[in-house]
Amino acid sequence: MPLPDLRDLSRAALEAWCAEAGEPRYRAVQILTWAHRKQAASFDAMSDLSRRLRERLAASFSLAPLAPTVVATAADGTRKLLFHLPEPVESVLIPQTERAGGARDRLTLCISSQAGCGMGCTFCATARLGLLRNLRPAEIVGQVAAGQRLAAPAQLTNVVLMGMGEPLANYEAVRTACEIMTAEWGLAISPRRITVSTVGLAPEIPRFIAETRVNLAVSLHATTDEHRARLVPVNRRYPLKELMAACRAVPLPRRKRITFEYVMLAGENDADADARRLVRLLHGLPAKVNLIPFNPFPGAVHRPSPRAQVLRFQALLREHGLNATIRESRGQDIQAACGQLAAARPAA
Ligand code: SAH
């Protein structure tokens, strides 16, 4: 049996281990600070712990960092990291320049929560893999640590769980990963700079946001149950009525909004009537809409909406007072754009 990874533990779990080991409770934060904040490479490096404790830790846990094995760089500067866990898992590092040298420049890391995905959305390359397995917390936060190492000396500004997998189908691990990402002893990233994107597992949504305080994005993609079930099979389990009720139940601080993602598929969900139904569906919700031009992949059955229709759709939403943005496609030439993560072949 391999030892459990220290970086899989929540603070509460390590406090319980400390109590068992006869160590004071505060030791847990001290150890976690070494593991996450200081990215210690070994237990031996944890120099302010007694030798006895370091030996006990080494006998109980492993502490292996995650190393991406392939890094590809796109023409637009987007970089893709491939991890062999040993299942292939990908992260994408996306530099976004607001204005030349502007203070609002962002460096966003898009990470995966599962190897493969079991949700079966028809327009997503990851769905073709099926669910291989849930990632552990260490494998989720390890992507962030690896992304930060690659980005240095620049700092990651945002983390989005929009890579492979459905985060809320791996609830406990993603919750613990959010705890580690946001804790002072952890990666110390503000929850305002973290976004979890869900296909719409309605029962988990309000609880998850209450427990983590991160931002929520919901993959909507269609405005009637019939349309949505065709694209997003999980809609049969959690239809729009239930999904919208869950969104309304999300505890949001003032001025915070839920992002609704909407992939633009030609002739499928991009008609003017869809835009009008979307306005009605989101009425009264603190919502913003992020329109995602469809990123094709080998074997895809959908086609991207023409640019003119994406712009027209956005204009219709805006006319009705909805905040609507278009997500510019990044890293397409290295298969790093939304929905293209399938780790099918080593990128150039
Ligand atoms: N499972 C989660 C997060 C992963 S997908 C979710 O469903 O939200 C992140 C976003 O990319 C989702 O909105 C998803 O619908 C979108 N997406 C998937 N495939 C895409 C493609 N081929 N082109 C554009 N966006 C895509």
Tab-separated table of C-alpha atoms and ligand atoms in Angstrom:
chain	number	residue	atom	x	y	z
A	1	MET	CA	0.000	0.000	0.000
A	2	PRO	CA	1.460	3.379	-0.940
A	3	LEU	CA	1.373	5.939	1.858
A	4	PRO	CA	-1.333	8.605	1.682
A	5	ASP	CA	-0.149	11.946	0.314
A	6	LEU	CA	0.173	14.600	3.018
A	7	ARG	CA	-1.220	17.144	0.561
A	8	ASP	CA	-4.515	15.252	0.372
A	9	LEU	CA	-5.371	16.226	3.948
A	10	SER	CA	-7.689	18.976	5.083
A	11	ARG	CA	-6.643	20.944	8.120
A	12	ALA	CA	-9.181	19.067	10.251
A	13	ALA	CA	-7.824	15.713	9.087
A	14	LEU	CA	-4.235	16.628	9.933
A	15	GLU	CA	-5.327	18.020	13.308
A	16	ALA	CA	-6.909	14.650	14.029
A	17	TRP	CA	-3.662	12.919	13.068
A	18	CYS	CA	-1.702	15.261	15.359
A	19	ALA	CA	-4.045	14.539	18.266
A	20	GLU	CA	-3.530	10.819	17.685
A	21	ALA	CA	0.235	11.324	17.576
A	22	GLY	CA	0.184	13.269	20.853
A	23	GLU	CA	1.169	16.512	19.146
A	24	PRO	CA	-0.461	19.867	19.882
A	25	ARG	CA	-3.176	20.922	17.481
A	26	TYR	CA	-1.297	23.958	16.146
A	27	ARG	CA	1.321	21.595	14.753
A	28	ALA	CA	-1.062	20.826	11.905
A	29	VAL	CA	-0.919	24.374	10.529
A	30	GLN	CA	2.844	24.374	10.953
A	31	ILE	CA	3.118	21.187	8.880
A	32	LEU	CA	0.621	22.377	6.261
A	33	THR	CA	2.541	25.632	5.884
A	34	TRP	CA	5.626	23.613	4.983
A	35	ALA	CA	3.714	21.374	2.612
A	36	HIS	CA	1.788	24.071	0.712
A	37	ARG	CA	2.928	27.585	1.425
A	38	LYS	CA	6.634	26.726	1.413
A	39	GLN	CA	6.291	23.774	-0.990
A	40	ALA	CA	8.740	21.677	1.034
A	41	ALA	CA	10.303	18.924	-1.073
A	42	SER	CA	10.732	16.525	1.856
A	43	PHE	CA	9.808	16.079	5.508
A	44	ASP	CA	13.474	16.583	6.339
A	45	ALA	CA	13.248	20.132	5.024
A	46	MET	CA	10.647	20.993	7.705
A	47	SER	CA	13.400	22.357	9.877
A	48	ASP	CA	11.399	23.658	12.832
A	49	LEU	CA	9.775	20.274	13.544
A	50	SER	CA	11.451	17.812	15.877
A	51	ARG	CA	13.367	15.018	14.211
A	52	ARG	CA	11.003	12.519	15.831
A	53	LEU	CA	7.950	14.193	14.313
A	54	ARG	CA	9.586	14.429	10.893
A	55	GLU	CA	10.279	10.687	11.080
A	56	ARG	CA	6.727	9.922	12.095
A	57	LEU	CA	5.397	12.026	9.223
A	58	ALA	CA	7.721	10.304	6.769
A	59	ALA	CA	6.517	6.913	8.020
A	60	SER	CA	2.861	7.933	7.593
A	61	PHE	CA	2.725	10.085	4.460
A	62	SER	CA	4.280	10.673	1.082
A	63	LEU	CA	5.080	14.153	-0.239
A	64	ALA	CA	5.679	13.978	-3.974
A	65	PRO	CA	5.209	17.120	-6.074
A	66	LEU	CA	3.353	16.878	-9.378
A	67	ALA	CA	5.563	17.336	-12.425
A	68	PRO	CA	4.093	18.184	-15.811
A	69	THR	CA	5.803	16.111	-18.457
A	70	VAL	CA	4.849	18.035	-21.556
A	71	VAL	CA	4.537	21.751	-21.867
A	72	ALA	CA	3.312	23.170	-25.165
A	73	THR	CA	3.117	26.865	-25.947
A	74	ALA	CA	0.502	28.312	-28.303
A	75	ALA	CA	1.041	31.227	-30.650
A	76	ASP	CA	-0.966	33.446	-28.237
A	77	GLY	CA	1.240	32.549	-25.255
A	78	THR	CA	-1.193	30.053	-23.731
A	79	ARG	CA	0.691	27.108	-22.250
A	80	LYS	CA	-0.578	23.583	-21.703
A	81	LEU	CA	0.698	21.308	-18.943
A	82	LEU	CA	0.250	17.561	-19.172
A	83	PHE	CA	0.468	15.399	-16.059
A	84	HIS	CA	0.768	11.617	-16.101
A	85	LEU	CA	-1.069	10.536	-12.945
A	86	PRO	CA	-0.634	8.110	-14.758
A	87	GLU	CA	-3.916	8.978	-16.455
A	88	PRO	CA	-3.345	12.009	-18.643
A	89	VAL	CA	-4.584	15.210	-16.998
A	90	GLU	CA	-4.164	18.708	-18.379
A	91	SER	CA	-3.978	22.285	-17.083
A	92	VAL	CA	-3.801	25.453	-19.142
A	93	LEU	CA	-1.947	28.655	-18.245
A	94	ILE	CA	-3.579	31.645	-19.921
A	95	PRO	CA	-2.019	35.108	-19.931
A	96	GLN	CA	-4.601	37.840	-20.563
A	97	THR	CA	-3.525	41.374	-21.281
A	98	GLU	CA	-6.195	43.988	-20.675
A	99	ARG	CA	-4.173	46.874	-22.004
A	100	ALA	CA	-0.483	47.171	-22.733
A	101	GLY	CA	1.197	47.023	-19.338
A	102	GLY	CA	-2.140	47.497	-17.619
A	103	ALA	CA	-2.619	46.732	-13.955
A	104	ARG	CA	-5.536	44.469	-14.792
A	105	ASP	CA	-3.433	41.910	-16.633
A	106	ARG	CA	-4.347	38.430	-15.568
A	107	LEU	CA	-2.598	35.121	-15.454
A	108	THR	CA	-5.265	32.460	-15.206
A	109	LEU	CA	-4.656	28.774	-14.592
A	110	CYS	CA	-7.376	26.402	-15.741
A	111	ILE	CA	-7.189	23.113	-13.824
A	112	SER	CA	-8.830	19.694	-13.970
A	113	SER	CA	-10.854	18.009	-11.245
A	114	GLN	CA	-11.178	14.542	-12.774
A	115	ALA	CA	-9.241	12.423	-15.261
A	116	GLY	CA	-11.749	12.263	-18.103
A	117	CYS	CA	-15.383	13.096	-17.371
A	118	GLY	CA	-18.598	11.137	-17.018
A	119	MET	CA	-21.080	13.860	-17.953
A	120	GLY	CA	-21.216	13.111	-21.679
A	121	CYS	CA	-21.824	16.633	-23.039
A	122	THR	CA	-21.991	16.250	-26.822
A	123	PHE	CA	-19.773	19.247	-27.645
A	124	CYS	CA	-16.872	18.414	-25.296
A	125	ALA	CA	-13.760	16.415	-26.220
A	126	THR	CA	-13.152	15.348	-22.609
A	127	ALA	CA	-16.505	13.539	-22.608
A	128	ARG	CA	-15.142	11.146	-25.205
A	129	LEU	CA	-12.752	9.746	-22.598
A	130	GLY	CA	-15.499	8.857	-20.139
A	131	LEU	CA	-14.698	9.127	-16.445
A	132	LEU	CA	-11.292	7.592	-15.754
A	133	ARG	CA	-11.184	8.589	-12.076
A	134	ASN	CA	-11.606	11.360	-9.537
A	135	LEU	CA	-8.488	13.379	-8.767
A	136	ARG	CA	-7.329	13.600	-5.168
A	137	PRO	CA	-6.890	17.004	-3.461
A	138	ALA	CA	-3.096	16.759	-3.839
A	139	GLU	CA	-3.541	16.216	-7.573
A	140	ILE	CA	-5.799	19.260	-7.863
A	141	VAL	CA	-3.672	21.679	-5.832
A	142	GLY	CA	-0.532	20.114	-7.331
A	143	GLN	CA	-1.617	21.494	-10.708
A	144	VAL	CA	-1.737	24.968	-9.167
A	145	ALA	CA	1.701	24.598	-7.575
A	146	ALA	CA	3.136	23.364	-10.886
A	147	GLY	CA	1.428	26.194	-12.785
A	148	GLN	CA	2.855	28.724	-10.336
A	149	ARG	CA	6.371	27.268	-10.738
A	150	LEU	CA	6.045	27.549	-14.499
A	151	ALA	CA	4.694	31.109	-14.303
A	152	ALA	CA	7.378	32.424	-11.930
A	153	PRO	CA	8.438	35.123	-11.464
A	154	ALA	CA	4.928	36.173	-12.551
A	155	GLN	CA	2.133	35.349	-10.093
A	156	LEU	CA	-1.021	33.463	-10.935
A	157	THR	CA	-3.921	35.862	-10.467
A	158	ASN	CA	-6.867	33.514	-11.083
A	159	VAL	CA	-7.648	29.817	-10.912
A	160	VAL	CA	-10.605	28.303	-12.739
A	161	LEU	CA	-11.834	24.723	-12.368
A	162	MET	CA	-12.834	24.521	-16.007
A	163	GLY	CA	-10.454	21.873	-17.272
A	164	MET	CA	-11.216	18.179	-17.470
A	165	GLY	CA	-13.975	16.770	-15.295
A	166	GLU	CA	-17.019	17.860	-13.348
A	167	PRO	CA	-15.865	19.442	-10.068
A	168	LEU	CA	-19.089	18.806	-8.151
A	169	ALA	CA	-19.005	15.105	-9.096
A	170	ASN	CA	-15.767	14.981	-7.061
A	171	TYR	CA	-17.213	17.033	-4.229
A	172	GLU	CA	-15.053	16.224	-1.192
A	173	ALA	CA	-11.723	16.399	-3.008
A	174	VAL	CA	-12.615	19.678	-4.718
A	175	ARG	CA	-13.847	21.141	-1.434
A	176	THR	CA	-10.583	20.213	0.298
A	177	ALA	CA	-8.604	21.562	-2.671
A	178	CYS	CA	-10.468	24.883	-2.355
A	179	GLU	CA	-9.655	24.960	1.363
A	180	ILE	CA	-5.954	24.437	0.569
A	181	MET	CA	-5.949	26.991	-2.265
A	182	THR	CA	-7.526	29.718	-0.138
A	183	ALA	CA	-5.961	29.100	3.309
A	184	GLU	CA	-3.179	31.336	4.609
A	185	TRP	CA	-1.146	28.193	5.314
A	186	GLY	CA	-1.983	26.989	1.824
A	187	LEU	CA	-1.681	28.754	-1.493
A	188	ALA	CA	-3.309	31.930	-0.093
A	189	ILE	CA	-5.388	32.655	-3.196
A	190	SER	CA	-8.466	34.767	-2.522
A	191	PRO	CA	-11.722	32.853	-3.110
A	192	ARG	CA	-12.770	35.827	-5.269
A	193	ARG	CA	-10.070	34.754	-7.705
A	194	ILE	CA	-11.193	31.150	-7.931
A	195	THR	CA	-14.107	29.983	-10.087
A	196	VAL	CA	-15.669	26.550	-10.087
A	197	SER	CA	-17.617	25.666	-13.213
A	198	THR	CA	-20.346	23.034	-12.957
A	199	VAL	CA	-22.448	21.228	-15.518
A	200	GLY	CA	-25.340	21.810	-13.098
A	201	LEU	CA	-25.394	19.197	-10.318
A	202	ALA	CA	-28.168	21.148	-8.625
A	203	PRO	CA	-28.242	19.574	-5.135
A	204	GLU	CA	-24.540	20.290	-4.531
A	205	ILE	CA	-24.480	23.897	-5.731
A	206	PRO	CA	-25.671	26.011	-2.756
A	207	ARG	CA	-23.803	23.893	-0.213
A	208	PHE	CA	-20.559	24.014	-2.163
A	209	ILE	CA	-20.619	27.806	-2.521
A	210	ALA	CA	-21.459	28.250	1.156
A	211	GLU	CA	-18.564	25.991	2.160
A	212	THR	CA	-15.912	27.436	-0.153
A	213	ARG	CA	-16.942	31.029	-0.938
A	214	VAL	CA	-15.452	30.695	-4.448
A	215	ASN	CA	-17.182	32.014	-7.571
A	216	LEU	CA	-19.711	29.888	-9.370
A	217	ALA	CA	-20.079	29.344	-13.098
A	218	VAL	CA	-22.912	27.205	-14.443
A	219	SER	CA	-22.765	25.595	-17.881
A	220	LEU	CA	-26.217	26.341	-19.231
A	221	HIS	CA	-25.939	26.091	-23.039
A	222	ALA	CA	-29.679	25.858	-23.728
A	223	THR	CA	-32.939	27.372	-22.535
A	224	THR	CA	-35.470	24.530	-22.701
A	225	ASP	CA	-35.244	21.092	-21.106
A	226	GLU	CA	-35.640	19.427	-24.462
A	227	HIS	CA	-32.730	21.357	-26.002
A	228	ARG	CA	-30.530	21.131	-22.983
A	229	ALA	CA	-31.010	17.394	-22.440
A	230	ARG	CA	-29.788	16.855	-25.993
A	231	LEU	CA	-26.525	18.680	-25.327
A	232	VAL	CA	-26.060	18.073	-21.613
A	233	PRO	CA	-27.431	14.638	-20.669
A	234	VAL	CA	-27.347	15.372	-16.921
A	235	ASN	CA	-30.257	17.762	-17.563
A	236	ARG	CA	-32.486	14.670	-17.428
A	237	ARG	CA	-31.521	14.215	-13.797
A	238	TYR	CA	-31.552	17.911	-12.870
A	239	PRO	CA	-33.857	19.804	-15.224
A	240	LEU	CA	-33.751	23.567	-15.655
A	241	LYS	CA	-36.380	24.290	-13.022
A	242	GLU	CA	-34.364	22.508	-10.363
A	243	LEU	CA	-31.070	23.998	-11.591
A	244	MET	CA	-32.435	27.556	-11.561
A	245	ALA	CA	-33.915	27.029	-8.080
A	246	ALA	CA	-30.492	25.868	-6.862
A	247	CYS	CA	-28.869	28.969	-8.371
A	248	ARG	CA	-31.409	31.174	-6.634
A	249	ALA	CA	-30.539	29.460	-3.343
A	250	VAL	CA	-26.819	30.226	-3.651
A	251	PRO	CA	-25.684	32.459	-0.785
A	252	LEU	CA	-24.054	35.373	-2.587
A	253	PRO	CA	-22.518	38.409	-0.990
A	254	ARG	CA	-23.665	41.732	-2.357
A	255	ARG	CA	-22.542	42.569	-5.881
A	256	LYS	CA	-21.480	39.012	-6.578
A	257	ARG	CA	-22.894	37.280	-9.629
A	258	ILE	CA	-23.236	33.791	-10.997
A	259	THR	CA	-21.710	33.288	-14.432
A	260	PHE	CA	-23.804	31.318	-16.903
A	261	GLU	CA	-21.699	29.762	-19.645
A	262	TYR	CA	-23.259	29.292	-23.031
A	263	VAL	CA	-21.346	27.534	-25.811
A	264	MET	CA	-22.410	28.873	-29.207
A	265	LEU	CA	-23.334	26.014	-31.552
A	266	ALA	CA	-24.464	26.816	-35.090
A	267	GLY	CA	-28.125	26.052	-35.708
A	268	GLU	CA	-28.404	24.384	-32.307
A	269	ASN	CA	-28.762	27.040	-29.612
A	270	ASP	CA	-27.816	30.333	-31.285
A	271	ALA	CA	-31.147	31.647	-32.626
A	272	ASP	CA	-32.632	34.976	-31.599
A	273	ALA	CA	-35.420	33.062	-29.856
A	274	ASP	CA	-32.808	31.333	-27.689
A	275	ALA	CA	-31.426	34.703	-26.622
A	276	ARG	CA	-34.915	35.905	-25.666
A	277	ARG	CA	-35.635	32.729	-23.688
A	278	LEU	CA	-32.265	33.106	-21.949
A	279	VAL	CA	-33.237	36.599	-20.830
A	280	ARG	CA	-36.468	35.242	-19.335
A	281	LEU	CA	-34.745	32.269	-17.700
A	282	LEU	CA	-32.213	34.460	-15.895
A	283	HIS	CA	-34.707	37.160	-14.950
A	284	GLY	CA	-34.208	38.301	-11.374
A	285	LEU	CA	-30.965	36.387	-10.873
A	286	PRO	CA	-27.663	38.174	-10.196
A	287	ALA	CA	-26.317	36.744	-13.441
A	288	LYS	CA	-23.796	37.406	-16.120
A	289	VAL	CA	-23.551	35.426	-19.324
A	290	ASN	CA	-20.303	34.231	-20.844
A	291	LEU	CA	-20.754	33.216	-24.463
A	292	ILE	CA	-18.169	30.625	-25.503
A	293	PRO	CA	-17.462	30.248	-29.219
A	294	PHE	CA	-17.443	26.494	-29.839
A	295	ASN	CA	-13.938	25.073	-30.154
A	296	PRO	CA	-13.970	22.202	-32.616
A	297	PHE	CA	-11.995	19.000	-32.113
A	298	PRO	CA	-11.451	15.924	-34.290
A	299	GLY	CA	-14.725	14.049	-34.674
A	300	ALA	CA	-16.917	16.841	-33.253
A	301	VAL	CA	-20.526	16.793	-34.462
A	302	HIS	CA	-21.214	20.517	-33.890
A	303	ARG	CA	-20.112	23.583	-35.781
A	304	PRO	CA	-19.248	26.990	-34.300
A	305	SER	CA	-21.835	29.738	-34.660
A	306	PRO	CA	-20.798	32.366	-37.182
A	307	ARG	CA	-19.097	35.303	-35.482
A	308	ALA	CA	-21.858	37.637	-36.640
A	309	GLN	CA	-24.467	35.509	-34.840
A	310	VAL	CA	-22.402	35.402	-31.640
A	311	LEU	CA	-22.243	39.211	-31.705
A	312	ARG	CA	-25.957	39.477	-32.471
A	313	PHE	CA	-26.795	37.081	-29.610
A	314	GLN	CA	-24.666	39.166	-27.252
A	315	ALA	CA	-26.345	42.367	-28.424
A	316	LEU	CA	-29.808	40.880	-27.823
A	317	LEU	CA	-28.894	39.915	-24.275
A	318	ARG	CA	-27.434	43.357	-23.612
A	319	GLU	CA	-30.496	45.106	-24.979
A	320	HIS	CA	-32.419	43.375	-22.208
A	321	GLY	CA	-29.996	44.501	-19.549
A	322	LEU	CA	-28.045	41.258	-19.214
A	323	ASN	CA	-24.308	41.501	-18.730
A	324	ALA	CA	-22.930	39.358	-21.570
A	325	THR	CA	-19.317	38.796	-22.570
A	326	ILE	CA	-17.670	36.646	-25.217
A	327	ARG	CA	-14.905	34.328	-24.139
A	328	GLU	CA	-12.155	34.659	-26.676
A	329	SER	CA	-10.761	31.313	-27.647
A	330	ARG	CA	-7.214	30.784	-26.390
A	331	GLY	CA	-4.622	28.171	-27.212
A	332	GLN	CA	-6.617	26.531	-29.996
A	333	ASP	CA	-3.506	25.583	-31.978
A	334	ILE	CA	-2.296	23.345	-29.128
A	335	GLN	CA	-5.754	21.908	-28.378
A	336	ALA	CA	-5.825	23.867	-25.134
A	337	ALA	CA	-9.079	25.791	-25.618
A	338	CYS	CA	-12.332	25.104	-23.716
A	339	GLY	CA	-13.583	21.631	-24.386
A	340	GLN	CA	-10.492	20.487	-26.267
A	341	LEU	CA	-8.718	18.825	-23.344
A	342	ALA	CA	-8.538	15.173	-24.187
A	343	ALA	CA	-4.817	14.526	-23.852
A	344	ALA	CA	-5.131	12.415	-26.956
A	345	ARG	CA	-1.666	13.049	-28.260
A	346	PRO	CA	1.448	14.763	-27.005
A	347	ALA	CA	1.214	18.393	-28.080
A	348	ALA	CA	3.974	19.759	-30.270
B	1	SAH	N1	-17.667	20.159	-16.094
B	1	SAH	C1	-17.617	21.556	-15.873
B	1	SAH	C2	-16.282	22.220	-16.142
B	1	SAH	C3	-15.499	21.824	-17.391
B	1	SAH	S1	-15.914	22.503	-18.925
B	1	SAH	C4	-18.714	22.262	-16.638
B	1	SAH	O1	-19.427	21.602	-17.376
B	1	SAH	O2	-18.902	23.456	-16.466
B	1	SAH	C5	-15.631	24.237	-18.902
B	1	SAH	C6	-16.514	24.958	-19.908
B	1	SAH	O3	-16.139	24.684	-21.281
B	1	SAH	C7	-17.966	24.524	-19.796
B	1	SAH	O4	-18.830	25.621	-19.848
B	1	SAH	C8	-18.118	23.662	-21.026
B	1	SAH	O5	-19.447	23.529	-21.405
B	1	SAH	C9	-17.293	24.388	-22.031
B	1	SAH	N2	-16.983	23.589	-23.213
B	1	SAH	C10	-16.902	22.240	-23.300
B	1	SAH	N3	-16.590	21.862	-24.542
B	1	SAH	C11	-16.447	22.983	-25.270
B	1	SAH	C12	-16.078	23.247	-26.637
B	1	SAH	N4	-15.785	22.265	-27.473
B	1	SAH	N5	-16.037	24.533	-27.027
B	1	SAH	C13	-16.287	25.533	-26.174
B	1	SAH	N6	-16.612	25.354	-24.881
B	1	SAH	C14	-16.698	24.086	-24.422
